[in-house]
């Protein structure tokens, strides 16, 4: 059983965790970049923010108050460190 296996040192755990988060961020940005120019469905949680079908954060360039709680098609125009950005289709 795993309980009897040698334990990994805490400093190694921290290093591996940091490496994993770094690789994850790089992969996330690659995925975001592939979405630029795409038309996606977004569920809007506020007048300017929502999530795509793949749970990617999406920010509208211009707020759309009537879109809150609805799924709308948008055009992804760029990425930013926090997610995708775009305009209504």
Tab-separated table of C-alpha atoms in Angstrom:
chain	number	residue	atom	x	y	z
A	1	UNK	CA	0.000	0.000	0.000
A	2	UNK	CA	0.983	3.613	-0.576
A	3	UNK	CA	1.155	4.280	3.163
A	4	UNK	CA	4.221	2.031	3.383
A	5	UNK	CA	6.057	3.672	0.518
A	6	UNK	CA	8.799	6.218	1.210
A	7	UNK	CA	7.430	9.744	1.503
A	8	UNK	CA	8.552	12.504	-0.857
A	9	UNK	CA	10.402	15.367	0.830
A	10	UNK	CA	8.394	18.578	1.249
A	11	UNK	CA	10.874	20.665	-0.742
A	12	UNK	CA	10.557	18.216	-3.664
A	13	UNK	CA	6.755	18.417	-3.410
A	14	UNK	CA	6.914	22.229	-3.637
A	15	UNK	CA	9.263	22.123	-6.647
A	16	UNK	CA	7.098	19.594	-8.493
A	17	UNK	CA	3.951	21.574	-7.723
A	18	UNK	CA	5.532	24.748	-9.066
A	19	UNK	CA	6.672	22.974	-12.231
A	20	UNK	CA	3.214	21.503	-12.767
A	21	UNK	CA	1.506	24.896	-12.367
A	22	UNK	CA	3.992	26.462	-14.796
A	23	UNK	CA	3.379	23.820	-17.474
A	24	UNK	CA	-0.379	24.127	-16.911
A	25	UNK	CA	-0.259	27.894	-17.459
A	26	UNK	CA	1.730	27.464	-20.679
A	27	UNK	CA	-0.770	24.899	-21.989
A	28	UNK	CA	-3.681	27.145	-21.005
A	29	UNK	CA	-2.218	30.078	-22.962
A	30	UNK	CA	-1.635	27.820	-26.008
A	31	UNK	CA	-5.283	26.719	-25.856
A	32	UNK	CA	-6.447	30.336	-25.521
A	33	UNK	CA	-4.309	31.377	-28.515
A	34	UNK	CA	-5.919	28.671	-30.685
A	35	UNK	CA	-9.343	30.170	-29.928
A	36	UNK	CA	-8.554	33.607	-31.419
A	37	UNK	CA	-10.721	34.109	-34.501
A	38	UNK	CA	-13.218	31.450	-33.387
A	39	UNK	CA	-16.920	31.906	-32.746
A	40	UNK	CA	-17.791	30.370	-29.378
A	41	UNK	CA	-20.839	29.956	-27.166
A	42	UNK	CA	-20.481	31.763	-23.846
A	43	UNK	CA	-22.703	31.568	-20.767
A	44	UNK	CA	-22.683	35.106	-19.362
A	45	UNK	CA	-22.536	35.492	-15.595
A	46	UNK	CA	-22.396	39.280	-15.714
A	47	UNK	CA	-22.772	41.963	-18.383
A	48	UNK	CA	-19.157	41.561	-19.480
A	49	UNK	CA	-17.977	38.154	-18.214
A	50	UNK	CA	-18.773	34.490	-18.787
A	51	UNK	CA	-17.354	31.056	-19.570
A	52	UNK	CA	-17.084	29.155	-22.853
A	53	UNK	CA	-18.135	25.545	-23.417
A	54	UNK	CA	-14.596	24.589	-22.324
A	55	UNK	CA	-14.846	26.701	-19.135
A	56	UNK	CA	-12.404	29.291	-20.470
A	57	UNK	CA	-13.018	32.722	-18.931
A	58	UNK	CA	-14.364	35.194	-21.493
A	59	UNK	CA	-14.495	38.996	-21.270
A	60	UNK	CA	-16.633	41.152	-23.568
A	61	UNK	CA	-15.095	44.356	-24.862
A	62	UNK	CA	-18.430	46.175	-24.438
A	63	UNK	CA	-20.874	45.248	-21.629
A	64	UNK	CA	-24.185	43.646	-22.656
A	65	UNK	CA	-26.556	43.894	-19.642
A	66	UNK	CA	-29.313	41.909	-21.366
A	67	UNK	CA	-26.981	38.888	-21.807
A	68	UNK	CA	-26.682	38.015	-18.103
A	69	UNK	CA	-27.809	34.415	-17.593
A	70	UNK	CA	-27.934	33.640	-21.319
A	71	UNK	CA	-25.753	31.768	-23.801
A	72	UNK	CA	-24.547	33.956	-26.648
A	73	UNK	CA	-22.220	33.529	-29.621
A	74	UNK	CA	-19.110	35.676	-29.551
A	75	UNK	CA	-16.038	36.205	-31.688
A	76	UNK	CA	-12.735	35.791	-29.848
A	77	UNK	CA	-10.478	38.690	-30.845
A	78	UNK	CA	-7.577	38.349	-28.411
A	79	UNK	CA	-6.269	36.720	-25.264
A	80	UNK	CA	-5.193	38.254	-21.999
A	81	UNK	CA	-3.543	36.690	-18.934
A	82	UNK	CA	-6.949	35.917	-17.414
A	83	UNK	CA	-8.701	34.421	-20.441
A	84	UNK	CA	-10.298	35.242	-23.761
A	85	UNK	CA	-11.600	38.587	-24.954
A	86	UNK	CA	-13.952	39.434	-27.788
A	87	UNK	CA	-17.060	40.930	-29.264
A	88	UNK	CA	-20.637	39.858	-29.998
A	89	UNK	CA	-20.935	37.848	-33.209
